[in-house]
C-alpha positions as semicolon CSV with decimal commas, in nm:
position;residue;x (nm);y (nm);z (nm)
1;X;-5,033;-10,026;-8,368
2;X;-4,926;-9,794;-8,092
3;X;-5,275;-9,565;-8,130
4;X;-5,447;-9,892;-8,117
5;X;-5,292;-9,987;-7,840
6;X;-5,399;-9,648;-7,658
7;X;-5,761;-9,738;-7,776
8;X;-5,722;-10,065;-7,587
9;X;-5,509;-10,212;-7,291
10;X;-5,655;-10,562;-7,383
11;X;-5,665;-10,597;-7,704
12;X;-5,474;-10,836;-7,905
13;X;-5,239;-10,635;-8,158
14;X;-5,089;-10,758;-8,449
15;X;-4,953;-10,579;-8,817
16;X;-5,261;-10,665;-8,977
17;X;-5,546;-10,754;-8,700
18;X;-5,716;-10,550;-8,400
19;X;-5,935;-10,839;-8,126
20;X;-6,117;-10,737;-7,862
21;X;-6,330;-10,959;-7,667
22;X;-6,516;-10,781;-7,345
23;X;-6,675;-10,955;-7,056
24;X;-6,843;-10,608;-6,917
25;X;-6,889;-10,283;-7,103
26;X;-6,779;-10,178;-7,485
27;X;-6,499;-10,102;-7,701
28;X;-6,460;-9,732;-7,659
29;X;-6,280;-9,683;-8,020
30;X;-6,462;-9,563;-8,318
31;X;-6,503;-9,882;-8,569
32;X;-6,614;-9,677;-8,894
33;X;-6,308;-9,464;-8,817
34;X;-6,108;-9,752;-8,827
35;X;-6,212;-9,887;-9,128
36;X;-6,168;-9,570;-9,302
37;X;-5,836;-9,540;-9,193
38;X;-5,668;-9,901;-9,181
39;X;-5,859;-10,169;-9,206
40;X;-6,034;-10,390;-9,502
41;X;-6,328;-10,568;-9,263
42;X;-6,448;-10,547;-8,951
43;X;-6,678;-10,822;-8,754
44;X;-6,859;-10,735;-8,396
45;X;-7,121;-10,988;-8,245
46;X;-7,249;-10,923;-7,835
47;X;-7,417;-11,152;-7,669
48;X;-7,724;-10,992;-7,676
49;X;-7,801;-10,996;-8,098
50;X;-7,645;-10,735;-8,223
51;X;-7,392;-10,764;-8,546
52;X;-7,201;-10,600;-8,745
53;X;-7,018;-10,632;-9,086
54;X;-6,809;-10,368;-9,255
55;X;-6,575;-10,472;-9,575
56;X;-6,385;-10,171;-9,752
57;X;-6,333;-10,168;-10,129
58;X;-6,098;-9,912;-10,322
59;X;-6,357;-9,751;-10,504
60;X;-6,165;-9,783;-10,871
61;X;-6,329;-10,168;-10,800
62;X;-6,616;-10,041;-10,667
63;X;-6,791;-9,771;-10,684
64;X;-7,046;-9,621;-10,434
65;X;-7,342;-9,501;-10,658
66;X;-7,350;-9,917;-10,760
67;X;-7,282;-9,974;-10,389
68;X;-7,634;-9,762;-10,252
69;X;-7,828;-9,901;-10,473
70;X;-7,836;-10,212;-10,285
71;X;-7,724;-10,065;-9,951
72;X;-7,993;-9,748;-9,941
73;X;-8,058;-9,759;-9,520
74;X;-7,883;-9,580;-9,263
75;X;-7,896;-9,907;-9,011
76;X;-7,958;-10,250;-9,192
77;X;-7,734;-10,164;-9,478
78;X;-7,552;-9,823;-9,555
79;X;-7,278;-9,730;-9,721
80;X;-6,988;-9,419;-9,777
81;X;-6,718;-9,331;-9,946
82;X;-6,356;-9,211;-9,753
83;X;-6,007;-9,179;-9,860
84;X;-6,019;-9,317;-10,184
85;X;-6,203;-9,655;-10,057
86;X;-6,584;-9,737;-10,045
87;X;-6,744;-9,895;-9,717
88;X;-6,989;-10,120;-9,643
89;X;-7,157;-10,182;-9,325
90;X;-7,454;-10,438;-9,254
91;X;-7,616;-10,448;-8,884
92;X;-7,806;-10,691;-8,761
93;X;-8,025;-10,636;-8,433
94;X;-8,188;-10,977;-8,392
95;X;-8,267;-11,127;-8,113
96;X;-8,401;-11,473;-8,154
97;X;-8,070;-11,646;-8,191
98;X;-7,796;-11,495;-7,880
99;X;-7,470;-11,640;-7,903
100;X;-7,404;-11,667;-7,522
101;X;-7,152;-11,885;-7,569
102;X;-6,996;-11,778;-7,905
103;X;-6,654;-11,556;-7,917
104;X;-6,661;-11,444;-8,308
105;X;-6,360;-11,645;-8,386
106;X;-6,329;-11,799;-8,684
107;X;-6,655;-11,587;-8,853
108;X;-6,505;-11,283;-8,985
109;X;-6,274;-11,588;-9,173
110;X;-6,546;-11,745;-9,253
111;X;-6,681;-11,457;-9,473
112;X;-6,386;-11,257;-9,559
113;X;-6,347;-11,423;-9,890
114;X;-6,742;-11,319;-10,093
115;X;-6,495;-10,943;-9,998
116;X;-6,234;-11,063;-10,286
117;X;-6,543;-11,206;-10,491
118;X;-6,680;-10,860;-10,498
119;X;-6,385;-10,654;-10,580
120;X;-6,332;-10,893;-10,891
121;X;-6,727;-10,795;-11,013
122;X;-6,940;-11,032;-10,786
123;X;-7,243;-10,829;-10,696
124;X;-7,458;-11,116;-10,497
125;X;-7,300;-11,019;-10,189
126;X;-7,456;-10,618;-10,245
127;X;-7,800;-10,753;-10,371
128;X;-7,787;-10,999;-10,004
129;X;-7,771;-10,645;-9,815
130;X;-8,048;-10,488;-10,037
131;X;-8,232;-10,832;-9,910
132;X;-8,113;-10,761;-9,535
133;X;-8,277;-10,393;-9,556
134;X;-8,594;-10,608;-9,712
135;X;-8,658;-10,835;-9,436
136;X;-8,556;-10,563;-9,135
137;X;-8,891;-10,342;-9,290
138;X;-8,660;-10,025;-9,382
139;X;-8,759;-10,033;-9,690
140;X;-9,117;-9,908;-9,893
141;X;-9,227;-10,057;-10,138
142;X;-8,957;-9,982;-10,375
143;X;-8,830;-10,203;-10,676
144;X;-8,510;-10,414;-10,622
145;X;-8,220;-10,324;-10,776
146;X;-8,071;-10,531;-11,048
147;X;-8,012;-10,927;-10,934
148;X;-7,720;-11,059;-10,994
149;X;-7,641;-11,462;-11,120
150;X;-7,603;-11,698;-10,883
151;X;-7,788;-11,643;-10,578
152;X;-7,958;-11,968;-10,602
153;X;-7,594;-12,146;-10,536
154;X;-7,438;-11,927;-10,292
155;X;-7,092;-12,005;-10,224
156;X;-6,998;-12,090;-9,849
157;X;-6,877;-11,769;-9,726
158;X;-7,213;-11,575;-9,860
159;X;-7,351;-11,883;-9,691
160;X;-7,167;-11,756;-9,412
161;X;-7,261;-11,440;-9,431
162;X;-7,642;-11,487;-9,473
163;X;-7,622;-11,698;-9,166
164;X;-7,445;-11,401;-8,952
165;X;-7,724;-11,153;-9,029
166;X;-7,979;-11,350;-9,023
167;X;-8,147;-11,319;-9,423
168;X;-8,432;-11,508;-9,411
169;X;-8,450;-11,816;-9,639
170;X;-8,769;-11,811;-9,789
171;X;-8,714;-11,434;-9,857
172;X;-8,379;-11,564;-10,032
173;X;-8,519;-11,839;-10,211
174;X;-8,760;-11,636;-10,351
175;X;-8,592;-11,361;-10,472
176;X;-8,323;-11,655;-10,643
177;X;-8,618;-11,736;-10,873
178;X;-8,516;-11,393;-11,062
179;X;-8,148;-11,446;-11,095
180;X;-7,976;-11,678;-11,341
181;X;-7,725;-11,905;-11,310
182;X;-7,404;-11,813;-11,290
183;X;-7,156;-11,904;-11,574
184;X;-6,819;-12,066;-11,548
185;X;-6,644;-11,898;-11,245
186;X;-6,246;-11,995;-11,318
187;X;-6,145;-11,927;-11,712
188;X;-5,911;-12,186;-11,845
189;X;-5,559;-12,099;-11,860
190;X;-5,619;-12,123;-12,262
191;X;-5,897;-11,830;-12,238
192;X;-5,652;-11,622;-12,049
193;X;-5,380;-11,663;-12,263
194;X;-5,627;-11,574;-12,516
195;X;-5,758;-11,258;-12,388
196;X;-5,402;-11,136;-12,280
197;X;-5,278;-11,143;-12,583
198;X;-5,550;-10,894;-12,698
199;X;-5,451;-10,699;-12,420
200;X;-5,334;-10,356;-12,534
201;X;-4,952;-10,306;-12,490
202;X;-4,994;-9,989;-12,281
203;X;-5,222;-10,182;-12,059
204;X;-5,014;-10,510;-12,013
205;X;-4,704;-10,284;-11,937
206;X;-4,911;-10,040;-11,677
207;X;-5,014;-10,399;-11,484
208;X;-4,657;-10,509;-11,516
209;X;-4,506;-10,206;-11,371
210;X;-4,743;-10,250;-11,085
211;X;-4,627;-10,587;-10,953
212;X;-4,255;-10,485;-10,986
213;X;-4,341;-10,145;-10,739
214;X;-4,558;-10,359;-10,556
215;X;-4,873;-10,167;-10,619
216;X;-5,037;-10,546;-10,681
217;X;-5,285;-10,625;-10,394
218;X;-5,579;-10,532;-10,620
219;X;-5,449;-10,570;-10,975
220;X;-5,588;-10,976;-10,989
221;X;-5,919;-10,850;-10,905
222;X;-5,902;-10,585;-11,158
223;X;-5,786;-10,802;-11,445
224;X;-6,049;-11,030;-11,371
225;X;-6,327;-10,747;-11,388
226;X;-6,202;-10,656;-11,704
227;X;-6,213;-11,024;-11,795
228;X;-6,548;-11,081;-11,695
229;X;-6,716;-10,772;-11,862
230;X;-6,511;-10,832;-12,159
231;X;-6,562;-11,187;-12,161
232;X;-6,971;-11,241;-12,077
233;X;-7,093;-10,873;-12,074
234;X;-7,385;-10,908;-11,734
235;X;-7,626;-10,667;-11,762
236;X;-7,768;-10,715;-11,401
237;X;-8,065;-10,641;-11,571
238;X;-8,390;-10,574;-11,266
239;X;-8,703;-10,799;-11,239
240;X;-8,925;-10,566;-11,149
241;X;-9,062;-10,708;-10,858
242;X;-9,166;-10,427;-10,561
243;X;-9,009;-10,511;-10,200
244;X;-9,445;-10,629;-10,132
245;X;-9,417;-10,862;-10,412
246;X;-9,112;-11,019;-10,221
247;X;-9,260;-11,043;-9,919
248;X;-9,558;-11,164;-10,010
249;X;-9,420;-11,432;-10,240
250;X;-9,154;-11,512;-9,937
251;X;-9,491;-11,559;-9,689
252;X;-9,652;-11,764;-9,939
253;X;-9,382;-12,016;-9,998
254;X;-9,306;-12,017;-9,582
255;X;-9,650;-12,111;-9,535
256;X;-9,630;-12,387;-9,789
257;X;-9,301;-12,478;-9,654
258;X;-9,459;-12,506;-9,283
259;X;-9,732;-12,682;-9,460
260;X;-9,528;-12,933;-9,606
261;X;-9,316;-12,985;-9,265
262;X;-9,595;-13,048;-9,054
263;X;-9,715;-13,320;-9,293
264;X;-9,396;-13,458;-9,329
265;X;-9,366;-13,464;-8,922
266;X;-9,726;-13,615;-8,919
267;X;-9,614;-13,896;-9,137
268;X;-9,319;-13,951;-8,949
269;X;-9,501;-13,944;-8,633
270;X;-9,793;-14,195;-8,776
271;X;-9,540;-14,411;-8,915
272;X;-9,315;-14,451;-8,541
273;X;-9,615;-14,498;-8,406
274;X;-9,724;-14,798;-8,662
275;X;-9,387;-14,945;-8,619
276;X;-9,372;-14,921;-8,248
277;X;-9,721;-15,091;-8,217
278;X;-9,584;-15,352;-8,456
279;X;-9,257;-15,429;-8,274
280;X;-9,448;-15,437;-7,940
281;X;-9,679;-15,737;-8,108
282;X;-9,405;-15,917;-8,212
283;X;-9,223;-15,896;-7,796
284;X;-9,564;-16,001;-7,639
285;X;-9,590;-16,268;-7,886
286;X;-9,273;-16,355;-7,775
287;X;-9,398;-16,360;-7,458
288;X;-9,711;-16,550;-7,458
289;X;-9,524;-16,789;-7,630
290;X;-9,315;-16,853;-7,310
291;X;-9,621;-16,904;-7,088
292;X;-9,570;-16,957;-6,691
293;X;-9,194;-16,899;-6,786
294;X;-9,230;-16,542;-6,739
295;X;-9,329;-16,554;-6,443
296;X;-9,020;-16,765;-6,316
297;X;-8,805;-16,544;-6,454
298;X;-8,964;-16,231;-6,257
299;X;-8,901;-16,460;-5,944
300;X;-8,565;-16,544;-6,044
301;X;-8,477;-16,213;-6,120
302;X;-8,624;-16,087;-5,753
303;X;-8,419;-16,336;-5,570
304;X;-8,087;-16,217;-5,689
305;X;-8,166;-15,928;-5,448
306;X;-7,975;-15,714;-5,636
307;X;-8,163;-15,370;-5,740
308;X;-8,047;-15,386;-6,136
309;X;-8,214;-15,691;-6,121
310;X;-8,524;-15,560;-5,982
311;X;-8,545;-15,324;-6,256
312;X;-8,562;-15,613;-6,436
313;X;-8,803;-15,789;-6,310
314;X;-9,049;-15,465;-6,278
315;X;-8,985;-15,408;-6,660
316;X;-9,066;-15,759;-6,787
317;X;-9,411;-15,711;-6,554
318;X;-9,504;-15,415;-6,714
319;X;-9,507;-15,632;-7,065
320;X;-9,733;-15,901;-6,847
321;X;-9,904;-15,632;-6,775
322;X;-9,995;-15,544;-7,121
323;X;-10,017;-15,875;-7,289
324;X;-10,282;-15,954;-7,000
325;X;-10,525;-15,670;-7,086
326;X;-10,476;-15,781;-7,477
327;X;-10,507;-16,134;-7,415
328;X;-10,865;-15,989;-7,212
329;X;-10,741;-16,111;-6,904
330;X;-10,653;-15,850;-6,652
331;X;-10,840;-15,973;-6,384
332;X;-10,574;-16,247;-6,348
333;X;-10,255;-16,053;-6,405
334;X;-10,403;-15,867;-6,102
335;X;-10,432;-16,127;-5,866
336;X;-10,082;-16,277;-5,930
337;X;-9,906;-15,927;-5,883
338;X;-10,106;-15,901;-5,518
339;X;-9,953;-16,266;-5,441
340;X;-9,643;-16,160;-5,602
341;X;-9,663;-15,818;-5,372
342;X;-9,767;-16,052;-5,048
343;X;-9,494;-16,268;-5,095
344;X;-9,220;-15,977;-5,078
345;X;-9,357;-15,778;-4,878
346;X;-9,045;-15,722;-4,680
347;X;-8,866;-15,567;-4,975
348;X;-8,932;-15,159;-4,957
349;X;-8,676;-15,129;-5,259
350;X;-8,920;-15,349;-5,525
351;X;-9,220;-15,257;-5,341
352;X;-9,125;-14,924;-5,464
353;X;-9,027;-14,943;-5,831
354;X;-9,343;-15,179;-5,891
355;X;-9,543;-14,870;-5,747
356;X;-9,364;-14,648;-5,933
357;X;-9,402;-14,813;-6,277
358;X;-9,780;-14,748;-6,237
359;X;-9,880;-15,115;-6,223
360;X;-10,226;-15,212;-6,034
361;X;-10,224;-15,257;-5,682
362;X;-10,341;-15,588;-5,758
363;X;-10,639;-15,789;-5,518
């Protein structure tokens, strides 16, 4: 804490967190050195698009040949081993979405969790990186690495995390067509039980003497790796497709996507319109139906003097207005609004709002 603090006057300092927020210039510190030295993840966002992720991993969970395979860039997604632990660091340089008015809180949270997912054998958050480096160009046309289950139900903080650097959807939806779907998640307490009892004895007293030194903060991941490739061996096995073949297929389905929307908005648009047209039938009905009563309500509502009123009044003469020119009689509508113009002539305030409503000037 104390050589944070001489990285940082600012900075809010606890056991187990490091915040910085700056108004004007940068964090002087070294991040990756950081991360290689205490901490498990690291968030930065600036108002101006750039982002970056880094989680850290002890590499007996994970190790970093699997890692670059799906992390193979030095910018978009790279990837190094130091002091016993494996990093990861995404960067995102996008700027079509600025968060001018976004302080990072609560993201890093938000994500953290897909980090425990992965130590315990869930690759979809490495194979969303290798997606990352698709969509950012770094890549040739190279074949993707194996694809793990799931990716077609991401969990909320992968959700979370393909919002923060910006994967693209159709690129994601697309390359969910190759991955299956995920098994059970959570054993039963009965398939535990099951599978610990088959446990070797060496092993069961190894994780035992563990938890009693303490040496636990990893050992429920572990077990459940061993579980899971015990359990339902997942060969991650590749599709084949080329980074092109992504691309292409991810352009094809956006344009059928955009496609679809725009029909879907014309429809929506056609149908407001057919309802509006309907509903404005049914008031002028209304109002024919009333006859010289409309008018005397225009009066009545100009007399009150009051200028709510006269907005009023204005608004029921523009529907005169238009039930004259369907009932083919504009000609009179005219005349009336000159009287009805004549006869207040002395009043600037409805003169004005009649004007302003862009009804005739009557004759």
């Amino acid at each position: 804490m104390q050589e944070l603090r001489r990285l940082s006057s600012r900075a809010h300092i606890t056991p187990t967190s490091f915040v910085n927020t700056y108004e004007w210039g940068d964090f002087r510190g070294n991040p990756r050195r950081l991360m290689e030295q205490y901490f498990d993840a690291f968030l930065y966002l600036a108002n101006w698009g750039t982002r970056r992720l880094m989680l850290r991993l002890p590499e007996r969970l994970l190790d970093l040949p699997t890692v670059q395979r799906y992390c193979p860039t030095d910018i978009a997604a790279t990837a190094w081993a130091k002091n016993g632990h494996v990093i990861i660091e995404l960067t995102d340089e996008s700027d079509d979405d600025v968060w001018d008015d976004e302080d990072g809180h609560g993201i890093l949270a938000s994500i953290i969790s897909a980090r425990a997912d992965l130590a315990a054998g869930d690759l979809r958050l490495l194979y969303l990186a290798w997606l990352h480096t698709v969509s950012t160009g770094e890549l040739d046309d190279e074949v993707e690495p194996p694809v793990p289950a799931g990716l077609a139900a991401l969990n909320a903080p992968l959700r979370s995390l393909v919002d923060f650097i910006h994967i693209d959807q159709d690129l994601l939806a697309v390359a969910a067509q190759a991955s299956p779907r995920q098994r059970q998640v959570k054993p039963t307490r009965a398939q535990l039980a099951s599978w610990i009892q088959n446990l070797p004895i060496k092993d069961k007293d190894t994780a035992i003497l563990r938890v009693m030194r303490g040496e636990d903060a990893h050992l429920r991941a572990e077990l459940l790796r061993r579980y899971d490739g015990e359990a339902a061996p997942n060969p991650q096995a590749g599709s084949g497709r080329t980074v092109a073949e992504l691309l292409d297929a991810a352009q094809a389905r956006r344009e059928h996507r955009e496609h679809h929307e725009a029909q879907e908005r014309e429809r929506v648009r056609v149908r407001a319109e057919r309802d509006a047209a309907a509903e404005r039938d049914r008031r002028l009905d209304a109002l024919a139906a009333e006859g010289e009563n409309a008018w005397v309500r225009v009066i009545q509502l100009i007399e009150t003097k009051k200028t709510s009123e006269y907005d009023a009044a204005v608004s029921l003469l523009r529907e005169l207005h238009e039930l004259a020119w369907r009932e083919g009689e504009p000609d009179t509508f005219d005349k009336r609004l000159h009287d009805l113009r004549q006869r207040y002539a002395n009043r600037p305030a409805l003169l004005h709002r009649i004007s302003q409503a862009g009804l005739p000037a009557g004759k």
